[in-house]
Amino acid sequence: MRHTGNSGRFAAVALCLSLLAAACGGSDDDNDNAGGQTNTTAAATGKTGGVFRIAIGEPAAIDPYNTRESEGTNVNKRLFVGLVTYDGNAELKMRPGVAEKWSFNTDCTQWTFNLRKGSKFTNGEEVTAKSFIDGWTRAVIGTAASQVAYHLTDVQGYKELHAAPPTATTFSGLSAPDPYTFVVKLSASDCEFDKKTGTPVTSPVPSTAGDAKNQTFNEAPVGNGQFMIKPGTKWEHNQKISLVRNDGFFGDKPKLDGIDYTIFPAQGRLDAEYRAFTAGDVDFARIPPALFSQAKSTYEPQGNFLKQEMFGINYIMPNSAKGPLANADARKAVSLAIDRDAINKGVYQGSLTSATALIPPPFGEFYQASTCADTCKYDPVKAKEFATKGGLTPGTHLKLSYNNDGGHEPLVQAWKDQLERNLGVVVDLDGKPFAEQLQQRDKGDFDLARAGWSADYPTADNFLFPLLGTGAEDNDGGYSNKAFDALITKERSPVSDSERKKAIQDAEKLAVGTDAAAIPTYYRTQYRVFDSKKWSGVSLDFHENPTLGTIGPR
Amino acid sequence: MTEVAPTQSPAPAGEITLEAGAGGFGNVENEATVLGIRQQTQFGDVRRRFFRHKLAVVGLVMVGLVFLAAIASPVIATRPPKAQDLTNTLQEPSSAHWFGTDELGRDQFSRVIYGSRIAVTVGLASIILALVIGVTLGAVSGYLGRGWDAVIMRTADVFFAFPLIIGAIVVILVMGRGVTPVVISLGIFSWATIARLLRSSILSIREAEYVEAARSLGAGKWRIVTRHVLPNSMAPVLVYAMVSVATAIVAEAALSYLGAGVQPDVPDWGNMISAGQKFFGFKDYLWFFPSMAVVFTVLGFIFVGDGLRDALDPRLR
């Protein structure tokens, strides 16, 4: 789960949290900029060499056991490759990683991964099934206090190992009949489990990794990826992280000699990052929303402007469990009272796309533009009708929770104005740093919350169950509908692709269309600037990071 | 912050001069008037010297304008300060919008004008609060001395140890954002200097001959403090308070700038500077006008404070 703290374009202020946000769930930086075209064609022509300089915020962690937000993921994915990978592109495509091939039983509860032989960690140790067992166990064990262990919730033995204190010391669902066969047993059907095995927490670790508290490994993890921590250095907190190419990598060798991450302070990070780019101090940057038009007009004609639709959504999370918005009609009134297009034009300089679905367009066949087309548009008259039906009377106080470190102030003020004007309610703004806002949301102490979500893995399920499933960890709005839960169970069970697709689409229609338990606002369009005269092969990967595996000097 | 030396104030009875003009108010009928000699009160004297101080007068006019803007905001502002117009965002200054419009299409001029209300309210209220606490504790500490003095002054030391803004942020984290928390937080982190100033001033005055005289005439403690000691020790405190209003206004703007002051939709100079800073370099009007408003107001209070100090200081007479 990655909540994103930044809502997209605004991010001016606080990205640290946004890091969190981003990383954690979504990255927040959605904001990045708008732009232009993707330059995938350039990749083929790149030469070898060069050091690519990137600005990031202080990561929460780069050790796979707890890598959870955008900044840490950026570094971690360079250092580690899991069973599968979707790092090299921003498509809904998964490729073999350490696993060459894999298979599953009829009810999708047992998965067998066949690992490639001879792939090595950068310390020379071979990557075997044991490396995965070590990595997963190390992350899930209760004493590690990992915030991303939940990705493996459905693996047998998770409960015992993850308990605090743990009642088991081994992960009973994992086994290695031989060094190159890794078997995972699940406690519930999940026919898309393979797609989850590219997320950082599922990385293999060498036998020298120790437990999660091993500070040496936390700050200079030894991995099996395209790059490695520059020998003799480590993560210098709030300063920098330097990587060099791993010449022993089993797959496509990267072109770059190295990557220099400069860590910028949270306050005003996005601004600083962009200004560093304009000053020539970094090679790649996100764009502060306020500077979007300026960046676009300057860099688009030069071909230095990157625009990509990403796997994320910005939405309003209503409190469906209690308070004035427990009624679906009241939630629809909120959705109808907000003028997404006017805010996009006025505040975001037209860089966003108004959303009418929770599962965003890059999901291709799963995407349904009509999910909430009736209510995800501006119609103050209908809004009033729904408010009356839903008992949302004028004068009702609505607490709007947002993170005040992501530059969302203009957005929430526009919402407040429109809701108050169109519905006669009173909106109380409640801004907190991202980490605190997440805690507040966990407690259900809000009526409306600004929220963002980025995919952890390329599955549509990742947009539905975590956010709307009964009791799911990130379902802070407390939505609960048995029919929805049944559709999720069905979609996860061994059914045909067309049945799975239908179950997912029906579930989305039900929760987002009929019940308005999530109010989509904008799709997650990302923008970046870079120097196309100097670098080729630049685009964004699934995690919204630059495709560092294909970038090379011109 | 201006260092103010405790001063020996003149005796409370009106000073008698032969100078004509400047008929003070609060003249007390006494022998002097009967004799045809214009009596000049202490207050009249101070006022005369204050108005001879050019910068002080300029400061007074500046402060007056800010008060006028605060009181008459609805009349002066051209639009409601919170009215958004998403079709007219980020407009350069023009005849329709003198200071341009912000990200939400709100009229910057109207917001700057309304911003004076927060500045004046927070500036005055927080210093009045600081005065109430500081004068009470300072008087107790200075006049009663002993254990009281030790406890109060050590407490003051604790408050001195907190930088104003950091202390205020801590209080606001507990109380939530808004005008009242800002006033309270600035007030409770500003009283210590006032208490100290007053204490040292009282220490010298309570040994003065006229106090001794009052005591020997049988005046009670309370009467001596309120009628003789306090009025004569207040001068440095008042000067300091005037300059502190400026400090409080800057502190409030800083808090809002940091996102810890008033709510973001409230028209407030700190909020406006915060929202405008990301446009630094190409839409500079967004932060320039609210910044100038802060500078103008703060300078006004400092000029007045300076003039007041010069006017109250007998050595400059």
PDB file of N, CA, C and O in Angstrom, chain A residues 141-169:
ATOM      1  N   ILE A 141       8.939 -11.465  10.513  1.00  0.00           N
ATOM      2  CA  ILE A 141       9.020 -11.796  11.945  1.00  0.00           C
ATOM      3  C   ILE A 141       8.637 -10.578  12.791  1.00  0.00           C
ATOM      4  O   ILE A 141       9.027  -9.438  12.487  1.00  0.00           O
ATOM      5  N   GLY A 142       7.799 -10.828  13.803  1.00  0.00           N
ATOM      6  CA  GLY A 142       7.227  -9.736  14.584  1.00  0.00           C
ATOM      7  C   GLY A 142       8.241  -8.741  15.123  1.00  0.00           C
ATOM      8  O   GLY A 142       7.991  -7.540  15.162  1.00  0.00           O
ATOM      9  N   THR A 143       9.414  -9.223  15.517  1.00  0.00           N
ATOM     10  CA  THR A 143      10.405  -8.348  16.114  1.00  0.00           C
ATOM     11  C   THR A 143      10.968  -7.328  15.123  1.00  0.00           C
ATOM     12  O   THR A 143      11.560  -6.333  15.517  1.00  0.00           O
ATOM     13  N   ALA A 144      10.768  -7.572  13.813  1.00  0.00           N
ATOM     14  CA  ALA A 144      11.285  -6.631  12.820  1.00  0.00           C
ATOM     15  C   ALA A 144      10.432  -5.376  12.749  1.00  0.00           C
ATOM     16  O   ALA A 144      10.887  -4.329  12.309  1.00  0.00           O
ATOM     17  N   ALA A 145       9.164  -5.494  13.175  1.00  0.00           N
ATOM     18  CA  ALA A 145       8.234  -4.362  13.129  1.00  0.00           C
ATOM     19  C   ALA A 145       8.191  -3.712  11.743  1.00  0.00           C
ATOM     20  O   ALA A 145       8.156  -2.510  11.601  1.00  0.00           O
ATOM     21  N   SER A 146       8.212  -4.546  10.729  1.00  0.00           N
ATOM     22  CA  SER A 146       8.127  -4.021   9.367  1.00  0.00           C
ATOM     23  C   SER A 146       6.734  -3.457   9.113  1.00  0.00           C
ATOM     24  O   SER A 146       5.732  -4.004   9.547  1.00  0.00           O
ATOM     25  N   GLN A 147       6.690  -2.356   8.391  1.00  0.00           N
ATOM     26  CA  GLN A 147       5.385  -1.776   8.062  1.00  0.00           C
ATOM     27  C   GLN A 147       4.864  -2.268   6.725  1.00  0.00           C
ATOM     28  O   GLN A 147       3.823  -1.836   6.254  1.00  0.00           O
ATOM     29  N   VAL A 148       5.622  -3.141   6.075  1.00  0.00           N
ATOM     30  CA  VAL A 148       5.167  -3.639   4.782  1.00  0.00           C
ATOM     31  C   VAL A 148       5.045  -5.162   4.747  1.00  0.00           C
ATOM     32  O   VAL A 148       4.786  -5.749   3.700  1.00  0.00           O
ATOM     33  N   ALA A 149       5.205  -5.796   5.912  1.00  0.00           N
ATOM     34  CA  ALA A 149       5.115  -7.256   5.972  1.00  0.00           C
ATOM     35  C   ALA A 149       3.742  -7.742   5.504  1.00  0.00           C
ATOM     36  O   ALA A 149       3.599  -8.855   5.009  1.00  0.00           O
ATOM     37  N   TYR A 150       2.736  -6.884   5.651  1.00  0.00           N
ATOM     38  CA  TYR A 150       1.369  -7.311   5.331  1.00  0.00           C
ATOM     39  C   TYR A 150       1.201  -7.761   3.878  1.00  0.00           C
ATOM     40  O   TYR A 150       0.232  -8.421   3.545  1.00  0.00           O
ATOM     41  N   HIS A 151       2.160  -7.424   3.018  1.00  0.00           N
ATOM     42  CA  HIS A 151       2.046  -7.903   1.638  1.00  0.00           C
ATOM     43  C   HIS A 151       2.026  -9.427   1.601  1.00  0.00           C
ATOM     44  O   HIS A 151       1.554 -10.031   0.653  1.00  0.00           O
ATOM     45  N   LEU A 152       2.564 -10.039   2.648  1.00  0.00           N
ATOM     46  CA  LEU A 152       2.661 -11.495   2.675  1.00  0.00           C
ATOM     47  C   LEU A 152       1.641 -12.126   3.619  1.00  0.00           C
ATOM     48  O   LEU A 152       1.777 -13.284   4.020  1.00  0.00           O
ATOM     49  N   THR A 153       0.616 -11.371   3.966  1.00  0.00           N
ATOM     50  CA  THR A 153      -0.406 -11.837   4.913  1.00  0.00           C
ATOM     51  C   THR A 153      -0.966 -13.211   4.573  1.00  0.00           C
ATOM     52  O   THR A 153      -1.250 -14.009   5.465  1.00  0.00           O
ATOM     53  N   ASP A 154      -1.140 -13.486   3.287  1.00  0.00           N
ATOM     54  CA  ASP A 154      -1.809 -14.721   2.898  1.00  0.00           C
ATOM     55  C   ASP A 154      -0.890 -15.945   2.853  1.00  0.00           C
ATOM     56  O   ASP A 154      -1.334 -17.037   2.535  1.00  0.00           O
ATOM     57  N   VAL A 155       0.377 -15.741   3.155  1.00  0.00           N
ATOM     58  CA  VAL A 155       1.290 -16.889   3.156  1.00  0.00           C
ATOM     59  C   VAL A 155       1.101 -17.664   4.468  1.00  0.00           C
ATOM     60  O   VAL A 155       1.003 -17.060   5.537  1.00  0.00           O
ATOM     61  N   GLN A 156       1.047 -18.982   4.369  1.00  0.00           N
ATOM     62  CA  GLN A 156       0.862 -19.802   5.578  1.00  0.00           C
ATOM     63  C   GLN A 156       1.950 -19.522   6.609  1.00  0.00           C
ATOM     64  O   GLN A 156       3.125 -19.401   6.249  1.00  0.00           O
ATOM     65  N   GLY A 157       1.563 -19.450   7.859  1.00  0.00           N
ATOM     66  CA  GLY A 157       2.537 -19.231   8.923  1.00  0.00           C
ATOM     67  C   GLY A 157       2.781 -17.759   9.209  1.00  0.00           C
ATOM     68  O   GLY A 157       3.540 -17.409  10.112  1.00  0.00           O
ATOM     69  N   TYR A 158       2.127 -16.879   8.450  1.00  0.00           N
ATOM     70  CA  TYR A 158       2.335 -15.439   8.630  1.00  0.00           C
ATOM     71  C   TYR A 158       1.954 -15.017  10.050  1.00  0.00           C
ATOM     72  O   TYR A 158       2.685 -14.301  10.722  1.00  0.00           O
ATOM     73  N   LYS A 159       0.788 -15.496  10.495  1.00  0.00           N
ATOM     74  CA  LYS A 159       0.268 -15.058  11.796  1.00  0.00           C
ATOM     75  C   LYS A 159       1.222 -15.388  12.930  1.00  0.00           C
ATOM     76  O   LYS A 159       1.521 -14.549  13.771  1.00  0.00           O
ATOM     77  N   GLU A 160       1.693 -16.632  12.912  1.00  0.00           N
ATOM     78  CA  GLU A 160       2.567 -17.089  13.990  1.00  0.00           C
ATOM     79  C   GLU A 160       3.875 -16.294  13.999  1.00  0.00           C
ATOM     80  O   GLU A 160       4.368 -15.863  15.033  1.00  0.00           O
ATOM     81  N   LEU A 161       4.418 -16.079  12.792  1.00  0.00           N
ATOM     82  CA  LEU A 161       5.709 -15.415  12.691  1.00  0.00           C
ATOM     83  C   LEU A 161       5.591 -13.917  12.972  1.00  0.00           C
ATOM     84  O   LEU A 161       6.480 -13.308  13.558  1.00  0.00           O
ATOM     85  N   HIS A 162       4.468 -13.358  12.568  1.00  0.00           N
ATOM     86  CA  HIS A 162       4.323 -11.904  12.667  1.00  0.00           C
ATOM     87  C   HIS A 162       3.824 -11.459  14.045  1.00  0.00           C
ATOM     88  O   HIS A 162       3.839 -10.273  14.365  1.00  0.00           O
ATOM     89  N   ALA A 163       3.388 -12.430  14.865  1.00  0.00           N
ATOM     90  CA  ALA A 163       2.875 -12.063  16.183  1.00  0.00           C
ATOM     91  C   ALA A 163       3.979 -11.374  16.992  1.00  0.00           C
ATOM     92  O   ALA A 163       5.165 -11.566  16.749  1.00  0.00           O
ATOM     93  N   ALA A 164       3.564 -10.544  17.916  1.00  0.00           N
ATOM     94  CA  ALA A 164       4.557  -9.917  18.786  1.00  0.00           C
ATOM     95  C   ALA A 164       4.239 -10.319  20.222  1.00  0.00           C
ATOM     96  O   ALA A 164       3.220  -9.906  20.752  1.00  0.00           O
ATOM     97  N   PRO A 165       5.085 -11.145  20.870  1.00  0.00           N
ATOM     98  CA  PRO A 165       6.286 -11.752  20.289  1.00  0.00           C
ATOM     99  C   PRO A 165       5.914 -12.923  19.386  1.00  0.00           C
ATOM    100  O   PRO A 165       4.852 -13.513  19.552  1.00  0.00           O
ATOM    101  N   PRO A 166       6.789 -13.269  18.444  1.00  0.00           N
ATOM    102  CA  PRO A 166       6.491 -14.340  17.489  1.00  0.00           C
ATOM    103  C   PRO A 166       6.299 -15.669  18.200  1.00  0.00           C
ATOM    104  O   PRO A 166       7.008 -15.966  19.167  1.00  0.00           O
ATOM    105  N   THR A 167       5.340 -16.463  17.729  1.00  0.00           N
ATOM    106  CA  THR A 167       5.163 -17.795  18.297  1.00  0.00           C
ATOM    107  C   THR A 167       5.829 -18.840  17.406  1.00  0.00           C
ATOM    108  O   THR A 167       5.712 -20.029  17.636  1.00  0.00           O
ATOM    109  N   ALA A 168       6.495 -18.397  16.346  1.00  0.00           N
ATOM    110  CA  ALA A 168       7.273 -19.309  15.497  1.00  0.00           C
ATOM    111  C   ALA A 168       8.540 -18.575  15.095  1.00  0.00           C
ATOM    112  O   ALA A 168       8.594 -17.349  15.146  1.00  0.00           O
ATOM    113  N   THR A 169       9.573 -19.320  14.752  1.00  0.00           N
ATOM    114  CA  THR A 169      10.790 -18.649  14.318  1.00  0.00           C
ATOM    115  C   THR A 169      11.034 -18.881  12.842  1.00  0.00           C
ATOM    116  O   THR A 169      11.928 -18.281  12.252  1.00  0.00           O
TER     117      THR A 169
END
